[in-house]
PDB file of C-alpha atoms in Angstrom:
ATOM      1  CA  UNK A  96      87.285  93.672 103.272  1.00 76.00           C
ATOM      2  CA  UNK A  97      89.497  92.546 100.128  1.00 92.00           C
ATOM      3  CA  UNK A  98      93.148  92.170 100.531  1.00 95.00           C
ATOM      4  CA  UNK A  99      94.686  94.867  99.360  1.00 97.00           C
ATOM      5  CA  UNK A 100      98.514  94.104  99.697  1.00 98.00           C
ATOM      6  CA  UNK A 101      99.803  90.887 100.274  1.00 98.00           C
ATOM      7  CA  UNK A 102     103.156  89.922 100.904  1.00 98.00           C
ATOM      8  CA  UNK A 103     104.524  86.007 101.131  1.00 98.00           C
ATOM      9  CA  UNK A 104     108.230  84.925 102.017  1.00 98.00           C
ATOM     10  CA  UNK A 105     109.360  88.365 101.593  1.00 98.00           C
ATOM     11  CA  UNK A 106     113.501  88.060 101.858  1.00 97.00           C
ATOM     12  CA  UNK A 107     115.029  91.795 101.320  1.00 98.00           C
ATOM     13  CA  UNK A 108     119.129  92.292 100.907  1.00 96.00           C
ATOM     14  CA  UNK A 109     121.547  94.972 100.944  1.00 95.00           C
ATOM     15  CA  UNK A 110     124.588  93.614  98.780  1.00 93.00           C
ATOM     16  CA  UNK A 111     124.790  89.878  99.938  1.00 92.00           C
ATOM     17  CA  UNK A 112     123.477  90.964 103.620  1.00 95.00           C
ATOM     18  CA  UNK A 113     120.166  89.444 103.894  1.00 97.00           C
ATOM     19  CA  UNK A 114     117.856  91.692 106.248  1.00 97.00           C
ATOM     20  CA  UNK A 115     114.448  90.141 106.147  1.00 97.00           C
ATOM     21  CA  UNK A 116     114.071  86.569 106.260  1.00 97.00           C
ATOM     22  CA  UNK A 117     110.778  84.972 104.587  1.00 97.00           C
ATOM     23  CA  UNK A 118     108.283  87.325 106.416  1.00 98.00           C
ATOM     24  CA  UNK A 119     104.031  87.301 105.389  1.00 97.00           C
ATOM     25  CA  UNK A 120     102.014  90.117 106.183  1.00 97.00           C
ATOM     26  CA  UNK A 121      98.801  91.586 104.604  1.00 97.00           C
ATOM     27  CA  UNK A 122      96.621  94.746 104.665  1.00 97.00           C
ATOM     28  CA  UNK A 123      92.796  94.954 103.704  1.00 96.00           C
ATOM     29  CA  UNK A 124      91.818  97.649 101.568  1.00 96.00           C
ATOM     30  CA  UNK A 125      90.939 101.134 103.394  1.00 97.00           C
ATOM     31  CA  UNK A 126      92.428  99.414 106.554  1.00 97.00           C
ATOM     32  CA  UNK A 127      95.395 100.317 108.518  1.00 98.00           C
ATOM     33  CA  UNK A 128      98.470  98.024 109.268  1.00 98.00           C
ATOM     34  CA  UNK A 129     101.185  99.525 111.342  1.00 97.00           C
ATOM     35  CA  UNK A 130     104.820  97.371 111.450  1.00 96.00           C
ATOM     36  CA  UNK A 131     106.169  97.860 115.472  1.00 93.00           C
ATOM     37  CA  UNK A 132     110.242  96.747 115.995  1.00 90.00           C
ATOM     38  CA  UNK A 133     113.434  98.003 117.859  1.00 87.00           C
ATOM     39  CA  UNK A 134     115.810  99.918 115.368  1.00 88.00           C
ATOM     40  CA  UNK A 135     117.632  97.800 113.298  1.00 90.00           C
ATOM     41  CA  UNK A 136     114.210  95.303 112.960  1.00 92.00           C
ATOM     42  CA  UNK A 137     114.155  96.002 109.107  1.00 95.00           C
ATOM     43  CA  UNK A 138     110.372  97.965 109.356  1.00 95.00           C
ATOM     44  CA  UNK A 139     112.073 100.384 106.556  1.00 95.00           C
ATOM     45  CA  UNK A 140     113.630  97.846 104.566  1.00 97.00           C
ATOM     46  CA  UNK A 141     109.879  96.543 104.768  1.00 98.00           C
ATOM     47  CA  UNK A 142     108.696  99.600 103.203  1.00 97.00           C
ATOM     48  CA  UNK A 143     111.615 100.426 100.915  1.00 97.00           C
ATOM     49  CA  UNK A 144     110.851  96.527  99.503  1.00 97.00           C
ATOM     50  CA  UNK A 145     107.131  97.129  99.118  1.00 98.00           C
ATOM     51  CA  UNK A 146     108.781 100.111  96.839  1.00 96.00           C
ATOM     52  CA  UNK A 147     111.023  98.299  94.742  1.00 96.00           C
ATOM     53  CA  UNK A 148     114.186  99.981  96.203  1.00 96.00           C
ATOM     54  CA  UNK A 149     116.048  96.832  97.744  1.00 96.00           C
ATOM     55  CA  UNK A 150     116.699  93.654  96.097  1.00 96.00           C
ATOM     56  CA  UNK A 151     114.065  90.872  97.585  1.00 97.00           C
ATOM     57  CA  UNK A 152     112.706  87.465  96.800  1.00 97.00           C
ATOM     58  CA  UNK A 153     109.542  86.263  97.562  1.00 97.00           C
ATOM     59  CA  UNK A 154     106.203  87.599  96.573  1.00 97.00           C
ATOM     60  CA  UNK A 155     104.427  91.033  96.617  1.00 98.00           C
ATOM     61  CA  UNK A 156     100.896  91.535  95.479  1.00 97.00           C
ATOM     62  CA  UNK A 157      98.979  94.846  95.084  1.00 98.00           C
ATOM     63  CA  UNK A 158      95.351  94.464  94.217  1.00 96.00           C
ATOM     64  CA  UNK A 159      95.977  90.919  92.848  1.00 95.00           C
ATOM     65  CA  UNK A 160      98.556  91.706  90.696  1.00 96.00           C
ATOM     66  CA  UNK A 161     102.660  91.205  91.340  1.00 97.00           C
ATOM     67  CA  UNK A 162     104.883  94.098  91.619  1.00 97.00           C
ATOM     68  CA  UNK A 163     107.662  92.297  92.822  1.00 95.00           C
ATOM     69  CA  UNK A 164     110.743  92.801  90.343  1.00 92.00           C
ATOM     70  CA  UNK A 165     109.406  96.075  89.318  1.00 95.00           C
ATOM     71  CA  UNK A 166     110.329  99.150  88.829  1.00 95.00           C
ATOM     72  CA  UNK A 167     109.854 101.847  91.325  1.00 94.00           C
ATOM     73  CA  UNK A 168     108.390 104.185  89.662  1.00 93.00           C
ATOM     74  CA  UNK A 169     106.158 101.497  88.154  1.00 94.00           C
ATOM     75  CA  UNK A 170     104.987 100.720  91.670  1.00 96.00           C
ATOM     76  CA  UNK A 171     104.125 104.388  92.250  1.00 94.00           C
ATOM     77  CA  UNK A 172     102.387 104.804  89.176  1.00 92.00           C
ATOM     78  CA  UNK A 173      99.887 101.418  90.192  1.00 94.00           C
ATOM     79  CA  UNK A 174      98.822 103.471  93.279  1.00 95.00           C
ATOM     80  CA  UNK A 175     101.427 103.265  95.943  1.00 97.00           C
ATOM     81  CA  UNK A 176     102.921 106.292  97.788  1.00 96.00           C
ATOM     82  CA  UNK A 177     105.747 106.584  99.873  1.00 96.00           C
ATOM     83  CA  UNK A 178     106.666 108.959 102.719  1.00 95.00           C
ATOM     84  CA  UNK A 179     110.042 107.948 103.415  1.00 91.00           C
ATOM     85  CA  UNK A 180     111.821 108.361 106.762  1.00 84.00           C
ATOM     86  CA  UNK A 181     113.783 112.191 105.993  1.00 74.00           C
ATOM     87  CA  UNK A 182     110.656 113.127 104.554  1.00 70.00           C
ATOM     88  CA  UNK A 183     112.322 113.672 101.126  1.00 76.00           C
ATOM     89  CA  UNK A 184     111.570 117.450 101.242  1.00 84.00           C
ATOM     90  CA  UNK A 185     112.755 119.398  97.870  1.00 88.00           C
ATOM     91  CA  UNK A 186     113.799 121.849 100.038  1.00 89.00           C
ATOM     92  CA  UNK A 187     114.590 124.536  97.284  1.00 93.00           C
ATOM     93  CA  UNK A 188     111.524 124.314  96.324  1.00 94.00           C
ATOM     94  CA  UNK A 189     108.263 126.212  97.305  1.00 96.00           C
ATOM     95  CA  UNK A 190     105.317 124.608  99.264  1.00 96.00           C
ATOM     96  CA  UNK A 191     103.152 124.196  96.434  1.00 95.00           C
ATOM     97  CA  UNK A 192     105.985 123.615  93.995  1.00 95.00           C
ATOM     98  CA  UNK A 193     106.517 120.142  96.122  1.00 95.00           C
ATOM     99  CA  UNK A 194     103.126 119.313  95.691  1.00 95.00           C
ATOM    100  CA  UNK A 195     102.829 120.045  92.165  1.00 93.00           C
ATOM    101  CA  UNK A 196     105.470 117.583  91.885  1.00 91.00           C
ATOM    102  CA  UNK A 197     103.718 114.916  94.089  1.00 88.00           C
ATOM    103  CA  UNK A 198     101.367 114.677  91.014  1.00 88.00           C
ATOM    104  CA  UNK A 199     104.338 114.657  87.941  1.00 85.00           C
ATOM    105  CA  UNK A 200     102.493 111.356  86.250  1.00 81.00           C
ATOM    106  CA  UNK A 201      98.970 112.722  86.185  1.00 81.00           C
ATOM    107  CA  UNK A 202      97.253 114.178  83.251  1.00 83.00           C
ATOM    108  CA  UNK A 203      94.182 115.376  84.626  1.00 87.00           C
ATOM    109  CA  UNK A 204      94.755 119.334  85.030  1.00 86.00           C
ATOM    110  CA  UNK A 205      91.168 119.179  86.770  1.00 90.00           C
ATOM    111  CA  UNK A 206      91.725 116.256  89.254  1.00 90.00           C
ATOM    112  CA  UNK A 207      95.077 117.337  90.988  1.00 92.00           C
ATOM    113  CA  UNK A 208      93.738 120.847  91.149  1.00 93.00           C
ATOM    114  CA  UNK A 209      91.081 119.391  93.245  1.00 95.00           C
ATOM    115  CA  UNK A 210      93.000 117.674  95.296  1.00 95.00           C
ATOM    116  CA  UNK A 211      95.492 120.724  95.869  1.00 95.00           C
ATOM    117  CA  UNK A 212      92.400 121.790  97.676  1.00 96.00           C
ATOM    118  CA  UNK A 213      91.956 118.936  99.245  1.00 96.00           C
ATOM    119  CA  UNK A 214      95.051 118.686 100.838  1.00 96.00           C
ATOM    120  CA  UNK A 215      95.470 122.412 102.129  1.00 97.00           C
ATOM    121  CA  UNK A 216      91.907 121.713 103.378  1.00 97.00           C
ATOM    122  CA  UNK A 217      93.763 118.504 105.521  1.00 97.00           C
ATOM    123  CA  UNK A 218      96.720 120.642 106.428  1.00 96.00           C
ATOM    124  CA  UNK A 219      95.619 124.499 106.202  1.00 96.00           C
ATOM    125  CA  UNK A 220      99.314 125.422 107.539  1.00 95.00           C
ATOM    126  CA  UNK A 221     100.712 124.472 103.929  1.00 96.00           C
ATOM    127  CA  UNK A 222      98.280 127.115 101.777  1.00 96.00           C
ATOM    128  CA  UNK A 223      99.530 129.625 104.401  1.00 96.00           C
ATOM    129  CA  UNK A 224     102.899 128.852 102.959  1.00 96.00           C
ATOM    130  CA  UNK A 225     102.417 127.660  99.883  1.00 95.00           C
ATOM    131  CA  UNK A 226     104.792 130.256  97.877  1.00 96.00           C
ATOM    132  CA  UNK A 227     106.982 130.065 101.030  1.00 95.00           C
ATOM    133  CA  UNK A 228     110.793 127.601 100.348  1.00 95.00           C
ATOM    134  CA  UNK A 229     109.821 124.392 102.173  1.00 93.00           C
ATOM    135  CA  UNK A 230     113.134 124.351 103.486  1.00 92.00           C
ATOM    136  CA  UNK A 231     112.236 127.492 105.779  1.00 94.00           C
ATOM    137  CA  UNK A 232     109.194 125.431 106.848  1.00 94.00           C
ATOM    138  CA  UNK A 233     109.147 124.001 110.524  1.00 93.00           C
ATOM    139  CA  UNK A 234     109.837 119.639 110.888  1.00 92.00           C
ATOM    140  CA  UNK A 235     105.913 119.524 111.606  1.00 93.00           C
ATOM    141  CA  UNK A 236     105.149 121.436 108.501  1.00 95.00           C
ATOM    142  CA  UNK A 237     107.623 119.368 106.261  1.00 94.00           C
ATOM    143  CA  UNK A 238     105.532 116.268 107.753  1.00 94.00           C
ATOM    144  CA  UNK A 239     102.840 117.527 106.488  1.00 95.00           C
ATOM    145  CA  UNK A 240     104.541 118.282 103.345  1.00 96.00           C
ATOM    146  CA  UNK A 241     105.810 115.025 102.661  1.00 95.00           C
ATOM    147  CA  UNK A 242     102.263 113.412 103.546  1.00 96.00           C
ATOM    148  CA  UNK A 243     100.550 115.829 101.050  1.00 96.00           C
ATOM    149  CA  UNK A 244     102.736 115.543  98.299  1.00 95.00           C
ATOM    150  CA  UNK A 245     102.210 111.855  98.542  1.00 95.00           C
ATOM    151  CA  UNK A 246      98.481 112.286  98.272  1.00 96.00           C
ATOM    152  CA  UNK A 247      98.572 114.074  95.239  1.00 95.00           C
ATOM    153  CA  UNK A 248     100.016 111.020  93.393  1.00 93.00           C
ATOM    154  CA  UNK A 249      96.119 109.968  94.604  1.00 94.00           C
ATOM    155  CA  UNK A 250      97.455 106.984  95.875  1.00 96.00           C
ATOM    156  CA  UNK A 251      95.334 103.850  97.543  1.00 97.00           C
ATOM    157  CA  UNK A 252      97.804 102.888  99.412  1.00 98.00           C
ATOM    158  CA  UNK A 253     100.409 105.229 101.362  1.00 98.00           C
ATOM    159  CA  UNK A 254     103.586 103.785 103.241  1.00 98.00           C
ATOM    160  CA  UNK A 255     104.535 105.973 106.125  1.00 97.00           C
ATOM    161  CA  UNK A 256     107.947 105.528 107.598  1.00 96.00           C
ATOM    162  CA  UNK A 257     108.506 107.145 111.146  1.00 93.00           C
ATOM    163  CA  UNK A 258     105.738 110.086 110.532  1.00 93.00           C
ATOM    164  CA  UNK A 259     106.125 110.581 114.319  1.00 92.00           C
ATOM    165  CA  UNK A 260     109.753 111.387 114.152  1.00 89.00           C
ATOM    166  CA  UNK A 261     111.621 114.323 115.766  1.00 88.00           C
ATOM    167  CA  UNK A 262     108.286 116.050 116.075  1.00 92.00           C
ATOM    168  CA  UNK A 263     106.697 118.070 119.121  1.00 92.00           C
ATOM    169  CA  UNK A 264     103.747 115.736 120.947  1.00 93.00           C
ATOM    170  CA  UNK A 265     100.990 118.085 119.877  1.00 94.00           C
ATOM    171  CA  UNK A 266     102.102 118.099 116.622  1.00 94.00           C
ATOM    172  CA  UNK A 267     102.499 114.783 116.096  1.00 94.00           C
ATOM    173  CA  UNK A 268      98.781 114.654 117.468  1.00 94.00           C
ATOM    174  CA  UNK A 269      97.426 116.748 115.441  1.00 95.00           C
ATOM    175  CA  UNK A 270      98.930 114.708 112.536  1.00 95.00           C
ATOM    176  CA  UNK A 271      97.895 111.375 113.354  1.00 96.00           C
ATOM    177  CA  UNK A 272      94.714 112.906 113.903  1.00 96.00           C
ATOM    178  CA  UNK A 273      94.309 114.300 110.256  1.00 97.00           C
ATOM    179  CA  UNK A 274      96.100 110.768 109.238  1.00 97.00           C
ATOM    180  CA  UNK A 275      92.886 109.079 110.850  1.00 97.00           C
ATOM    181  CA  UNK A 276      90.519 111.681 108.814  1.00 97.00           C
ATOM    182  CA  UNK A 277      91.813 110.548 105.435  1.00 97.00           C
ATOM    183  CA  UNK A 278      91.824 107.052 106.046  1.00 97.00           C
ATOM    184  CA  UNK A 279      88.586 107.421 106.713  1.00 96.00           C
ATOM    185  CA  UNK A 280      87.227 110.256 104.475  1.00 96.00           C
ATOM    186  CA  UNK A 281      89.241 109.399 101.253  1.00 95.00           C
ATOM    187  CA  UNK A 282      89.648 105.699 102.020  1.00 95.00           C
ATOM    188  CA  UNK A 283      93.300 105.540 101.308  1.00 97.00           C
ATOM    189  CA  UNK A 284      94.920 102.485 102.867  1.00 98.00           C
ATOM    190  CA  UNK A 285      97.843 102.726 104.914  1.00 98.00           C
ATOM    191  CA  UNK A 286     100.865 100.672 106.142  1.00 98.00           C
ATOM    192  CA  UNK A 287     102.823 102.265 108.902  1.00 98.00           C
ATOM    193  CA  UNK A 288     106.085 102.231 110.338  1.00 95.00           C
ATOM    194  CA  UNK A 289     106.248 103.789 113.810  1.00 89.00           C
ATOM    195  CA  UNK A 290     108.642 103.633 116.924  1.00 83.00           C
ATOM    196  CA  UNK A 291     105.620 105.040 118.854  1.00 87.00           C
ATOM    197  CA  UNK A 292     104.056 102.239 119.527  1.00 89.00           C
ATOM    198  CA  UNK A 293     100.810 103.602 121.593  1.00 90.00           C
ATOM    199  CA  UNK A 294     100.310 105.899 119.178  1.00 91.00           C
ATOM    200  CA  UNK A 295     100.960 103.217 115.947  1.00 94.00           C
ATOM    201  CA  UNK A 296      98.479 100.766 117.772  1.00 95.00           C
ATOM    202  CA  UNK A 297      95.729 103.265 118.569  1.00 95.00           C
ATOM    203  CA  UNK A 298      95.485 104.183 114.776  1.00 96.00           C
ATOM    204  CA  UNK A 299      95.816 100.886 113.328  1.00 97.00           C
ATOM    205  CA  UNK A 300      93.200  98.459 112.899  1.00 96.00           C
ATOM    206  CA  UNK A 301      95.864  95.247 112.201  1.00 97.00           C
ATOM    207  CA  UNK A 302      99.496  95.049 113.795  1.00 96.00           C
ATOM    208  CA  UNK A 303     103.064  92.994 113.511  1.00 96.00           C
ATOM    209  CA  UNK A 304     106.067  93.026 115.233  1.00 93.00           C
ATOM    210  CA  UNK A 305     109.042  92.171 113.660  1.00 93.00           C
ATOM    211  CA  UNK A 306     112.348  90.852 115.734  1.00 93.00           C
ATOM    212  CA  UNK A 307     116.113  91.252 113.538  1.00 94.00           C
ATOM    213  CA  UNK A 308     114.232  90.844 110.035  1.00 96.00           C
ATOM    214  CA  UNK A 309     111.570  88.118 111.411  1.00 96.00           C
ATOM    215  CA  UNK A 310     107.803  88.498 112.295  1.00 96.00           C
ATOM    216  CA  UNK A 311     107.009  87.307 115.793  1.00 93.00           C
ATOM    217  CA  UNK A 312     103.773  88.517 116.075  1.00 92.00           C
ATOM    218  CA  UNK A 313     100.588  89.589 114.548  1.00 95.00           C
ATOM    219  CA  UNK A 314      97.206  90.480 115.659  1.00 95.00           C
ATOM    220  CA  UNK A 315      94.528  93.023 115.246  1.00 96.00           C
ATOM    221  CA  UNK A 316      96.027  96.440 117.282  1.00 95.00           C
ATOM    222  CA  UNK A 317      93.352  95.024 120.196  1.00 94.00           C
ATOM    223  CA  UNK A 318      95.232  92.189 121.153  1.00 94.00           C
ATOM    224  CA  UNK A 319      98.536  93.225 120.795  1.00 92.00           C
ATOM    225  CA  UNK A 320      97.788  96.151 122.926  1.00 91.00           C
ATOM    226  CA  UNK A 321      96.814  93.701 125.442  1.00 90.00           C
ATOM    227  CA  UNK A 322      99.936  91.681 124.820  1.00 87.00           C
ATOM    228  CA  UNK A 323     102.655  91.591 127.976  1.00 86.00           C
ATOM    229  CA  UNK A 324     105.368  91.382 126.301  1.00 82.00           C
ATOM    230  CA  UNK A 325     104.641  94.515 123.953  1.00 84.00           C
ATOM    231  CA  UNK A 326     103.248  96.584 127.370  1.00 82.00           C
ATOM    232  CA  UNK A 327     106.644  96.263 128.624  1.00 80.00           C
ATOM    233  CA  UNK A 328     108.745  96.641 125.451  1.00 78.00           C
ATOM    234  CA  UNK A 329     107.096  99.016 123.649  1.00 75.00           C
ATOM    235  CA  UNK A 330     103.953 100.473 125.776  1.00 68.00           C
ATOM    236  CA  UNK A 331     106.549 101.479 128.889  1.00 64.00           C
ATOM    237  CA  UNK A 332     104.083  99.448 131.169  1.00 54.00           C
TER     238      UNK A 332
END
């Protein structure tokens, strides 16, 4: 498969505190990476730099191209989408009123009307409430708020920080399940950030650990899986 993101020396700051420090990672196109790492690591400074939203050095390339010193909305408009950590819920809003606003660049009246449908197809919950305020909604049904509203910027790559987060076990299930079913149905790629590790490394096809800003290891999901080190730290073996 091509490379779909690739990222070389990658050195990410708040203010004059450097919290990544030269770190190379890459995803294939229609693949899934997933980033593992105690808190603190700097797996959402990872995402927020693939974004634009931290000051880096270094290089980031999306399809071929550089998007490193750009502009985040730039970035989203080339086909990335981010589901930050919080889930950035407009929680005045209605249901559909947040998706509707996933899709604020697009023109084409017909394509995000489609893939309204597509999405409450995904996540029927959400058309159930889509005239309902999404700050009424339950934490599982913001999830799958925040995912779908990212989808409707019909992104080809989506950045998922901490989907797991705060959220019952079946219905994180149930979303990591539907995750799966558009990775593989609509061939978005995806780069995730997840505490869970079991759950990270049985959806992801590639996987790296990062240690206070550093990569320390990488390796399909297989091998680190099999890795002691990760069984104890992260598996609870």
């Amino acid at each position: 498969m091509p490379t779909l993101l690739e990222v070389r020396n990658l050195r990410a700051f708040y203010a004059q505190a450097e919290v990544l420090h030269g770190i190379d990672f890459a995803l294939d196109e229609g693949g899934i990476t997933t980033i593992l790492g105690a808190n603190g690591a700097g797996k959402t400074t990872t995402l927020r730099a693939v974004c634009g939203m931290v000051r880096t050095q270094g290089e980031i390339s999306f399809d071929a191209r550089r998007i490193d010193g750009r502009q985040t909305e730039e970035i989203a408009r080339s086909g990335i989408a981010h589901v930050p950590d919080g889930r950035g819920t407009f929680l005045e809003l209605t249901t559909e009123e947040n998706l509707k606003l996933g899709a604020y660049s697009r023109r084409d009246r017909a394509g995000v009307a489609r893939d309204l449908a597509m999405v409450y197809g995904y996540f029927p919950r959400l058309q159930e409430r889509q005239k309902q305020q999404a700050g009424t909604l339950s934490g599982g049904e913001q999830q799958m708020l925040a995912i779908s509203r990212a989808l409707m910027l019909r992104p080809r790559l989506l950045l998922l920080d901490e989907p797991s987060f705060g959220l019952a076990p079946l219905i994180v299930e149930e979303i990591f399940r539907i995750m799966r079913m558009i990775n593989q149905e609509q061939r978005v790629s995806m780069l995730l950030v997840e505490q869970n590790a079991t759950l990270a490394l049985d959806l992801a096809d590639h996987a790296y650990l990062l240690e206070a800003g550093r990569v320390v290891m990488s390796g399909t999901s297989q091998d680190i899986a099999k890795d002691p080190a990760i069984r104890r730290s992260y598996l609870g073996y």
